Amino acid sequence: MPGSGARGLDVGVLYWGPTGHGIEVFPGRVDLTGRLEDKVAIVTGGASGIGRAICQRFGSEGAKVAVADRNIVGAEETLAQMGANSDTAMAIDVNISNASQVERMVEQVVAQYGKVDILVNGAAILIRTPDLVDVDEIIWGLDYGDKC
């Protein structure tokens, strides 16, 4: 079973990109330090919780990180906790339900760092909803829109 026994933690990496997709499995303890060196990541929902933790980890692994959130104060707190400067990370005020704001976000990241390699969409709220076929626009907007 992965993660058990004397080998330590098995690590699996799922990747999907323009050159293909697949899964890499690294049995036992693996040092992943620096695997994200020279990569640029956008993390939506990076102002708190799991999004913040992802930003911190990506930064510690060498990635340049765009902390994107509609809570700009929280995004800036994430930067402070990362010990980041403008060469390594940036905070972006964005509501991902607004397409023009998302376009602006990507443009800002590309202008600052030249590219985007990784996108983590951590911005959303989840509420109990009926079956997907019965979900109306109001509930969809609450889960993924400007209400989250």
Tab-separated table of N, CA and C in Angstrom:
chain	number	residue	atom	x	y	z
A	1	MET	N	0.841	-1.181	0.000
A	1	MET	CA	0.000	0.000	0.000
A	1	MET	C	0.888	1.248	0.000
A	2	PRO	N	0.585	2.261	-0.834
A	2	PRO	CA	1.414	3.454	-0.880
A	2	PRO	C	1.499	4.118	0.490
A	3	GLY	N	2.685	4.580	0.819
A	3	GLY	CA	2.888	5.314	2.050
A	3	GLY	C	3.081	4.441	3.272
A	4	SER	N	3.125	3.123	3.121
A	4	SER	CA	3.267	2.262	4.287
A	4	SER	C	4.606	1.546	4.263
A	5	GLY	N	4.952	0.955	5.386
A	5	GLY	CA	6.166	0.143	5.444
A	5	GLY	C	7.413	0.972	5.644
A	6	ALA	N	8.545	0.313	5.557
A	6	ALA	CA	9.832	0.939	5.834
A	6	ALA	C	10.272	1.891	4.725
A	7	ARG	N	9.666	1.772	3.545
A	7	ARG	CA	10.091	2.617	2.422
A	7	ARG	C	9.754	4.076	2.647
A	8	GLY	N	8.776	4.364	3.482
A	8	GLY	CA	8.366	5.749	3.676
A	8	GLY	C	7.212	6.096	2.772
A	9	LEU	N	7.152	7.327	2.392
A	9	LEU	CA	6.017	7.858	1.653
A	9	LEU	C	6.234	7.714	0.154
A	10	ASP	N	5.288	7.067	-0.522
A	10	ASP	CA	5.317	7.035	-1.985
A	10	ASP	C	4.734	8.349	-2.488
A	11	VAL	N	5.300	8.868	-3.541
A	11	VAL	CA	4.836	10.120	-4.110
A	11	VAL	C	4.394	9.860	-5.538
A	12	GLY	N	3.192	10.318	-5.875
A	12	GLY	CA	2.707	10.233	-7.240
A	12	GLY	C	2.490	11.625	-7.786
A	13	VAL	N	2.869	11.856	-9.014
A	13	VAL	CA	2.701	13.152	-9.650
A	13	VAL	C	1.889	12.953	-10.917
A	14	LEU	N	0.743	13.618	-10.983
A	14	LEU	CA	-0.101	13.604	-12.169
A	14	LEU	C	0.197	14.878	-12.944
A	15	TYR	N	0.486	14.746	-14.217
A	15	TYR	CA	0.761	15.930	-15.016
A	15	TYR	C	-0.049	15.894	-16.305
A	16	TRP	N	-0.394	17.077	-16.780
A	16	TRP	CA	-1.189	17.245	-17.980
A	16	TRP	C	-0.696	18.500	-18.658
A	17	GLY	N	-0.290	18.420	-19.869
A	17	GLY	CA	0.223	19.606	-20.526
A	17	GLY	C	0.245	19.460	-22.026
A	18	PRO	N	0.778	20.470	-22.714
A	18	PRO	CA	0.769	20.470	-24.172
A	18	PRO	C	1.603	19.351	-24.782
A	19	THR	N	2.528	18.807	-24.019
A	19	THR	CA	3.369	17.732	-24.552
A	19	THR	C	2.897	16.348	-24.145
A	20	GLY	N	1.785	16.283	-23.422
A	20	GLY	CA	1.253	14.980	-23.029
A	20	GLY	C	0.809	14.951	-21.586
A	21	HIS	N	0.484	13.766	-21.127
A	21	HIS	CA	0.037	13.611	-19.752
A	21	HIS	C	0.449	12.238	-19.238
A	22	GLY	N	0.366	12.079	-17.946
A	22	GLY	CA	0.722	10.796	-17.360
A	22	GLY	C	0.865	10.885	-15.862
A	23	ILE	N	1.360	9.828	-15.284
A	23	ILE	CA	1.585	9.760	-13.847
A	23	ILE	C	2.995	9.235	-13.616
A	24	GLU	N	3.734	9.912	-12.760
A	24	GLU	CA	5.038	9.420	-12.322
A	24	GLU	C	4.883	8.973	-10.880
A	25	VAL	N	5.379	7.819	-10.542
A	25	VAL	CA	5.345	7.338	-9.163
A	25	VAL	C	6.778	7.181	-8.683
A	26	PHE	N	7.037	7.757	-7.527
A	26	PHE	CA	8.360	7.698	-6.922
A	26	PHE	C	8.251	6.891	-5.635
A	27	PRO	N	8.675	5.628	-5.628
A	27	PRO	CA	8.549	4.825	-4.414
A	27	PRO	C	9.528	5.280	-3.337
A	28	GLY	N	9.088	5.170	-2.099
A	28	GLY	CA	9.940	5.543	-0.975
A	28	GLY	C	10.041	7.042	-0.815
A	29	ARG	N	10.870	7.460	0.085
A	29	ARG	CA	11.038	8.892	0.327
A	29	ARG	C	11.808	9.512	-0.831
A	30	VAL	N	11.257	10.595	-1.330
A	30	VAL	CA	11.848	11.258	-2.487
A	30	VAL	C	12.082	12.719	-2.146
A	31	ASP	N	13.220	13.220	-2.468
A	31	ASP	CA	13.526	14.628	-2.269
A	31	ASP	C	13.080	15.380	-3.516
A	32	LEU	N	12.027	16.154	-3.368
A	32	LEU	CA	11.498	16.908	-4.504
A	32	LEU	C	11.982	18.356	-4.505
A	33	THR	N	12.907	18.680	-3.616
A	33	THR	CA	13.408	20.040	-3.521
A	33	THR	C	13.919	20.507	-4.881
A	34	GLY	N	13.450	21.658	-5.288
A	34	GLY	CA	13.915	22.243	-6.533
A	34	GLY	C	13.207	21.769	-7.786
A	35	ARG	N	12.248	20.857	-7.660
A	35	ARG	CA	11.553	20.370	-8.864
A	35	ARG	C	10.787	21.472	-9.573
A	36	LEU	N	10.452	22.535	-8.867
A	36	LEU	CA	9.694	23.625	-9.474
A	36	LEU	C	10.572	24.833	-9.796
A	37	GLU	N	11.876	24.655	-9.709
A	37	GLU	CA	12.812	25.727	-10.036
A	37	GLU	C	12.526	26.230	-11.445
A	38	ASP	N	12.449	27.548	-11.596
A	38	ASP	CA	12.203	28.207	-12.882
A	38	ASP	C	10.796	27.973	-13.428
A	39	LYS	N	9.886	27.472	-12.612
A	39	LYS	CA	8.483	27.343	-13.010
A	39	LYS	C	7.714	28.534	-12.449
A	40	VAL	N	6.633	28.894	-13.127
A	40	VAL	CA	5.771	29.984	-12.688
A	40	VAL	C	4.385	29.413	-12.441
A	41	ALA	N	3.863	29.653	-11.242
A	41	ALA	CA	2.569	29.100	-10.849
A	41	ALA	C	1.595	30.209	-10.490
A	42	ILE	N	0.352	30.036	-10.922
A	42	ILE	CA	-0.758	30.858	-10.445
A	42	ILE	C	-1.579	29.964	-9.534
A	43	VAL	N	-1.845	30.441	-8.319
A	43	VAL	CA	-2.684	29.701	-7.380
A	43	VAL	C	-3.860	30.591	-7.011
A	44	THR	N	-5.062	30.253	-7.514
A	44	THR	CA	-6.244	31.004	-7.108
A	44	THR	C	-6.690	30.480	-5.751
A	45	GLY	N	-7.249	31.371	-4.944
A	45	GLY	CA	-7.604	30.991	-3.581
A	45	GLY	C	-6.380	30.921	-2.688
A	46	GLY	N	-5.328	31.638	-3.050
A	46	GLY	CA	-4.066	31.565	-2.327
A	46	GLY	C	-3.999	32.391	-1.057
A	47	ALA	N	-5.091	33.079	-0.705
A	47	ALA	CA	-5.071	33.937	0.476
A	47	ALA	C	-5.232	33.180	1.783
A	48	SER	N	-5.666	31.927	1.713
A	48	SER	CA	-5.893	31.190	2.961
A	48	SER	C	-5.981	29.697	2.682
A	49	GLY	N	-5.993	28.937	3.758
A	49	GLY	CA	-6.259	27.508	3.697
A	49	GLY	C	-5.312	26.724	2.815
A	50	ILE	N	-5.899	25.799	2.059
A	50	ILE	CA	-5.113	24.926	1.191
A	50	ILE	C	-4.376	25.737	0.127
A	51	GLY	N	-5.032	26.756	-0.421
A	51	GLY	CA	-4.380	27.600	-1.421
A	51	GLY	C	-3.120	28.250	-0.883
A	52	ARG	N	-3.194	28.754	0.353
A	52	ARG	CA	-2.013	29.360	0.981
A	52	ARG	C	-0.904	28.323	1.146
A	53	ALA	N	-1.276	27.136	1.614
A	53	ALA	CA	-0.283	26.074	1.816
A	53	ALA	C	0.385	25.689	0.496
A	54	ILE	N	-0.399	25.643	-0.583
A	54	ILE	CA	0.166	25.325	-1.900
A	54	ILE	C	1.154	26.412	-2.321
A	55	CYS	N	0.773	27.672	-2.132
A	55	CYS	CA	1.683	28.775	-2.466
A	55	CYS	C	2.994	28.645	-1.704
A	56	GLN	N	2.890	28.381	-0.406
A	56	GLN	CA	4.091	28.259	0.418
A	56	GLN	C	4.969	27.109	-0.062
A	57	ARG	N	4.352	25.981	-0.355
A	57	ARG	CA	5.128	24.821	-0.798
A	57	ARG	C	5.773	25.067	-2.158
A	58	PHE	N	4.986	25.599	-3.103
A	58	PHE	CA	5.546	25.885	-4.421
A	58	PHE	C	6.730	26.843	-4.303
A	59	GLY	N	6.581	27.885	-3.477
A	59	GLY	CA	7.671	28.831	-3.275
A	59	GLY	C	8.905	28.161	-2.698
A	60	SER	N	8.700	27.265	-1.739
A	60	SER	CA	9.841	26.572	-1.126
A	60	SER	C	10.505	25.600	-2.095
A	61	GLU	N	9.777	25.195	-3.135
A	61	GLU	CA	10.327	24.288	-4.146
A	61	GLU	C	10.930	25.045	-5.327
A	62	GLY	N	10.982	26.385	-5.229
A	62	GLY	CA	11.669	27.168	-6.245
A	62	GLY	C	10.793	27.849	-7.272
A	63	ALA	N	9.478	27.670	-7.202
A	63	ALA	CA	8.593	28.297	-8.186
A	63	ALA	C	8.410	29.781	-7.885
A	64	LYS	N	8.176	30.539	-8.929
A	64	LYS	CA	7.680	31.900	-8.783
A	64	LYS	C	6.165	31.752	-8.670
A	65	VAL	N	5.553	32.416	-7.684
A	65	VAL	CA	4.154	32.160	-7.361
A	65	VAL	C	3.327	33.435	-7.456
A	66	ALA	N	2.216	33.355	-8.192
A	66	ALA	CA	1.214	34.411	-8.204
A	66	ALA	C	0.096	33.975	-7.270
A	67	VAL	N	-0.029	34.686	-6.146
A	67	VAL	CA	-1.063	34.404	-5.153
A	67	VAL	C	-2.291	35.199	-5.579
A	68	ALA	N	-3.256	34.518	-6.176
A	68	ALA	CA	-4.421	35.175	-6.759
A	68	ALA	C	-5.645	34.927	-5.885
A	69	ASP	N	-6.313	36.015	-5.495
A	69	ASP	CA	-7.476	35.880	-4.626
A	69	ASP	C	-8.255	37.185	-4.652
A	70	ARG	N	-9.553	37.105	-4.353
A	70	ARG	CA	-10.333	38.336	-4.235
A	70	ARG	C	-10.083	39.003	-2.894
A	71	ASN	N	-9.432	38.295	-1.976
A	71	ASN	CA	-9.027	38.830	-0.680
A	71	ASN	C	-7.563	39.250	-0.788
A	72	ILE	N	-7.327	40.469	-1.262
A	72	ILE	CA	-5.960	40.915	-1.523
A	72	ILE	C	-5.150	41.027	-0.240
A	73	VAL	N	-5.794	41.390	0.866
A	73	VAL	CA	-5.080	41.472	2.143
A	73	VAL	C	-4.555	40.091	2.533
A	74	GLY	N	-5.398	39.070	2.388
A	74	GLY	CA	-4.973	37.702	2.678
A	74	GLY	C	-3.876	37.235	1.740
A	75	ALA	N	-3.969	37.628	0.462
A	75	ALA	CA	-2.935	37.257	-0.512
A	75	ALA	C	-1.594	37.877	-0.126
A	76	GLU	N	-1.630	39.132	0.321
A	76	GLU	CA	-0.397	39.787	0.758
A	76	GLU	C	0.146	39.149	2.030
A	77	GLU	N	-0.743	38.673	2.909
A	77	GLU	CA	-0.298	37.941	4.101
A	77	GLU	C	0.405	36.640	3.699
A	78	THR	N	-0.124	35.982	2.673
A	78	THR	CA	0.535	34.769	2.174
A	78	THR	C	1.946	35.096	1.704
A	79	LEU	N	2.094	36.194	0.958
A	79	LEU	CA	3.429	36.605	0.505
A	79	LEU	C	4.360	36.833	1.686
A	80	ALA	N	3.851	37.510	2.711
A	80	ALA	CA	4.675	37.791	3.890
A	80	ALA	C	5.097	36.495	4.578
A	81	GLN	N	4.171	35.556	4.688
A	81	GLN	CA	4.495	34.277	5.322
A	81	GLN	C	5.509	33.488	4.494
A	82	MET	N	5.479	33.694	3.185
A	82	MET	CA	6.433	33.022	2.304
A	82	MET	C	7.810	33.676	2.358
A	83	GLY	N	7.884	34.891	2.896
A	83	GLY	CA	9.144	35.626	2.862
A	83	GLY	C	9.515	36.016	1.447
A	84	ALA	N	8.503	36.270	0.633
A	84	ALA	CA	8.699	36.496	-0.800
A	84	ALA	C	9.002	37.957	-1.104
A	85	ASN	N	9.633	38.169	-2.245
A	85	ASN	CA	9.798	39.510	-2.794
A	85	ASN	C	9.250	39.501	-4.217
A	86	SER	N	9.278	40.652	-4.885
A	86	SER	CA	8.657	40.742	-6.212
A	86	SER	C	9.355	39.874	-7.259
A	87	ASP	N	10.567	39.442	-6.975
A	87	ASP	CA	11.255	38.542	-7.904
A	87	ASP	C	10.738	37.112	-7.802
A	88	THR	N	10.122	36.777	-6.658
A	88	THR	CA	9.718	35.388	-6.426
A	88	THR	C	8.218	35.184	-6.307
A	89	ALA	N	7.465	36.247	-6.012
A	89	ALA	CA	6.017	36.077	-5.845
A	89	ALA	C	5.307	37.414	-5.979
A	90	MET	N	4.024	37.333	-6.284
A	90	MET	CA	3.198	38.526	-6.405
A	90	MET	C	1.782	38.210	-5.954
A	91	ALA	N	1.087	39.228	-5.444
A	91	ALA	CA	-0.319	39.091	-5.065
A	91	ALA	C	-1.169	39.747	-6.144
A	92	ILE	N	-2.263	39.084	-6.504
A	92	ILE	CA	-3.161	39.616	-7.525
A	92	ILE	C	-4.583	39.581	-6.992
A	93	ASP	N	-5.255	40.733	-7.067
A	93	ASP	CA	-6.657	40.849	-6.674
A	93	ASP	C	-7.508	40.416	-7.866
A	94	VAL	N	-8.209	39.278	-7.741
A	94	VAL	CA	-8.978	38.749	-8.867
A	94	VAL	C	-10.212	38.010	-8.377
A	95	ASN	N	-11.304	38.192	-9.099
A	95	ASN	CA	-12.516	37.404	-8.898
A	95	ASN	C	-12.601	36.475	-10.105
A	96	ILE	N	-12.396	35.188	-9.897
A	96	ILE	CA	-12.279	34.268	-11.031
A	96	ILE	C	-13.583	34.039	-11.781
A	97	SER	N	-14.698	34.562	-11.267
A	97	SER	CA	-15.945	34.438	-12.025
A	97	SER	C	-16.045	35.507	-13.106
A	98	ASN	N	-15.100	36.437	-13.132
A	98	ASN	CA	-15.090	37.526	-14.094
A	98	ASN	C	-13.978	37.270	-15.118
A	99	ALA	N	-14.373	36.957	-16.342
A	99	ALA	CA	-13.404	36.568	-17.377
A	99	ALA	C	-12.367	37.648	-17.641
A	100	SER	N	-12.775	38.909	-17.648
A	100	SER	CA	-11.798	39.971	-17.922
A	100	SER	C	-10.780	40.085	-16.789
A	101	GLN	N	-11.199	39.825	-15.548
A	101	GLN	CA	-10.246	39.835	-14.435
A	101	GLN	C	-9.268	38.662	-14.542
A	102	VAL	N	-9.765	37.523	-14.992
A	102	VAL	CA	-8.889	36.360	-15.168
A	102	VAL	C	-7.862	36.646	-16.265
A	103	GLU	N	-8.308	37.235	-17.368
A	103	GLU	CA	-7.383	37.599	-18.444
A	103	GLU	C	-6.324	38.574	-17.939
A	104	ARG	N	-6.765	39.569	-17.163
A	104	ARG	CA	-5.835	40.548	-16.599
A	104	ARG	C	-4.825	39.861	-15.678
A	105	MET	N	-5.304	38.896	-14.881
A	105	MET	CA	-4.425	38.154	-13.978
A	105	MET	C	-3.302	37.469	-14.764
A	106	VAL	N	-3.685	36.757	-15.815
A	106	VAL	CA	-2.691	36.042	-16.622
A	106	VAL	C	-1.727	37.033	-17.274
A	107	GLU	N	-2.254	38.136	-17.791
A	107	GLU	CA	-1.401	39.153	-18.415
A	107	GLU	C	-0.382	39.706	-17.419
A	108	GLN	N	-0.825	39.945	-16.167
A	108	GLN	CA	0.087	40.454	-15.141
A	108	GLN	C	1.207	39.457	-14.848
A	109	VAL	N	0.846	38.197	-14.736
A	109	VAL	CA	1.848	37.173	-14.426
A	109	VAL	C	2.850	37.047	-15.573
A	110	VAL	N	2.356	37.019	-16.797
A	110	VAL	CA	3.244	36.903	-17.957
A	110	VAL	C	4.134	38.148	-18.070
A	111	ALA	N	3.573	39.323	-17.795
A	111	ALA	CA	4.382	40.542	-17.841
A	111	ALA	C	5.494	40.512	-16.791
A	112	GLN	N	5.207	39.974	-15.616
A	112	GLN	CA	6.196	39.934	-14.529
A	112	GLN	C	7.223	38.815	-14.698
A	113	TYR	N	6.740	37.610	-15.082
A	113	TYR	CA	7.609	36.426	-15.071
A	113	TYR	C	7.809	35.764	-16.436
A	114	GLY	N	7.106	36.242	-17.472
A	114	GLY	CA	7.350	35.758	-18.824
A	114	GLY	C	6.563	34.545	-19.272
A	115	LYS	N	5.893	33.860	-18.352
A	115	LYS	CA	5.175	32.641	-18.725
A	115	LYS	C	4.315	32.182	-17.555
A	116	VAL	N	3.494	31.164	-17.819
A	116	VAL	CA	2.753	30.455	-16.772
A	116	VAL	C	2.934	28.967	-17.046
A	117	ASP	N	3.455	28.236	-16.066
A	117	ASP	CA	3.647	26.793	-16.200
A	117	ASP	C	2.587	25.991	-15.461
A	118	ILE	N	2.101	26.534	-14.350
A	118	ILE	CA	1.222	25.780	-13.455
A	118	ILE	C	0.036	26.651	-13.074
A	119	LEU	N	-1.158	26.071	-13.115
A	119	LEU	CA	-2.356	26.742	-12.610
A	119	LEU	C	-3.022	25.822	-11.605
A	120	VAL	N	-3.228	26.338	-10.398
A	120	VAL	CA	-3.988	25.620	-9.376
A	120	VAL	C	-5.225	26.449	-9.099
A	121	ASN	N	-6.408	25.890	-9.382
A	121	ASN	CA	-7.643	26.602	-9.097
A	121	ASN	C	-8.171	26.150	-7.746
A	122	GLY	N	-7.829	26.919	-6.727
A	122	GLY	CA	-8.287	26.610	-5.378
A	122	GLY	C	-9.383	27.542	-4.914
A	123	ALA	N	-9.861	28.431	-5.776
A	123	ALA	CA	-10.875	29.408	-5.388
A	123	ALA	C	-12.263	28.888	-5.709
A	124	ALA	N	-12.986	28.564	-4.680
A	124	ALA	CA	-14.390	28.151	-4.813
A	124	ALA	C	-14.927	27.874	-3.423
A	125	ILE	N	-16.222	27.843	-3.316
A	125	ILE	CA	-16.853	27.350	-2.105
A	125	ILE	C	-17.701	26.164	-2.509
A	126	LEU	N	-17.978	25.303	-1.591
A	126	LEU	CA	-18.783	24.131	-1.900
A	126	LEU	C	-19.940	24.064	-0.920
A	127	ILE	N	-21.137	24.029	-1.454
A	127	ILE	CA	-22.323	23.890	-0.619
A	127	ILE	C	-23.081	22.657	-1.074
A	128	ARG	N	-23.895	22.118	-0.182
A	128	ARG	CA	-24.707	20.959	-0.568
A	128	ARG	C	-25.695	21.400	-1.638
A	129	THR	N	-25.727	20.661	-2.708
A	129	THR	CA	-26.603	21.003	-3.820
A	129	THR	C	-27.368	19.768	-4.256
A	130	PRO	N	-28.425	19.996	-5.027
A	130	PRO	CA	-29.121	18.848	-5.607
A	130	PRO	C	-28.239	18.171	-6.656
A	131	ASP	N	-28.750	17.110	-7.258
A	131	ASP	CA	-28.024	16.463	-8.349
A	131	ASP	C	-27.652	17.506	-9.395
A	132	LEU	N	-26.537	17.291	-10.072
A	132	LEU	CA	-26.006	18.270	-11.014
A	132	LEU	C	-27.041	18.727	-12.036
A	133	VAL	N	-27.884	17.822	-12.510
A	133	VAL	CA	-28.877	18.206	-13.517
A	133	VAL	C	-29.908	19.171	-12.956
A	134	ASP	N	-30.036	19.241	-11.629
A	134	ASP	CA	-31.020	20.119	-11.004
A	134	ASP	C	-30.420	21.418	-10.472
A	135	VAL	N	-29.135	21.616	-10.650
A	135	VAL	CA	-28.481	22.818	-10.137
A	135	VAL	C	-28.840	23.997	-11.030
A	136	ASP	N	-29.293	25.083	-10.408
A	136	ASP	CA	-29.616	26.267	-11.203
A	136	ASP	C	-28.442	27.251	-11.171
A	137	GLU	N	-28.586	28.345	-11.917
A	137	GLU	CA	-27.491	29.306	-12.034
A	137	GLU	C	-27.130	29.943	-10.710
A	138	ILE	N	-28.094	30.132	-9.839
A	138	ILE	CA	-27.811	30.756	-8.548
A	138	ILE	C	-26.859	29.885	-7.737
A	139	ILE	N	-27.149	28.586	-7.664
A	139	ILE	CA	-26.278	27.687	-6.908
A	139	ILE	C	-24.923	27.577	-7.593
A	140	TRP	N	-24.910	27.475	-8.911
A	140	TRP	CA	-23.643	27.416	-9.638
A	140	TRP	C	-22.812	28.664	-9.331
A	141	GLY	N	-23.450	29.819	-9.325
A	141	GLY	CA	-22.754	31.067	-9.017
A	141	GLY	C	-22.203	31.095	-7.610
A	142	LEU	N	-22.919	30.484	-6.676
A	142	LEU	CA	-22.422	30.416	-5.301
A	142	LEU	C	-21.207	29.513	-5.198
A	143	ASP	N	-21.225	28.399	-5.917
A	143	ASP	CA	-20.106	27.459	-5.850
A	143	ASP	C	-18.869	27.975	-6.576
A	144	TYR	N	-19.045	28.559	-7.750
A	144	TYR	CA	-17.891	28.892	-8.583
A	144	TYR	C	-17.861	30.343	-9.037
A	145	GLY	N	-18.827	31.121	-8.657
A	145	GLY	CA	-18.923	32.465	-9.188
A	145	GLY	C	-18.487	33.548	-8.234
A	146	ASP	N	-19.043	34.734	-8.444
A	146	ASP	CA	-18.608	35.894	-7.682
A	146	ASP	C	-19.113	35.904	-6.249
A	147	LYS	N	-19.916	34.933	-5.867
A	147	LYS	CA	-20.383	34.852	-4.490
A	147	LYS	C	-19.419	34.065	-3.609
A	148	CYS	N	-18.452	33.375	-4.245
A	148	CYS	CA	-17.541	32.560	-3.425
A	148	CYS	C	-16.375	33.370	-2.926
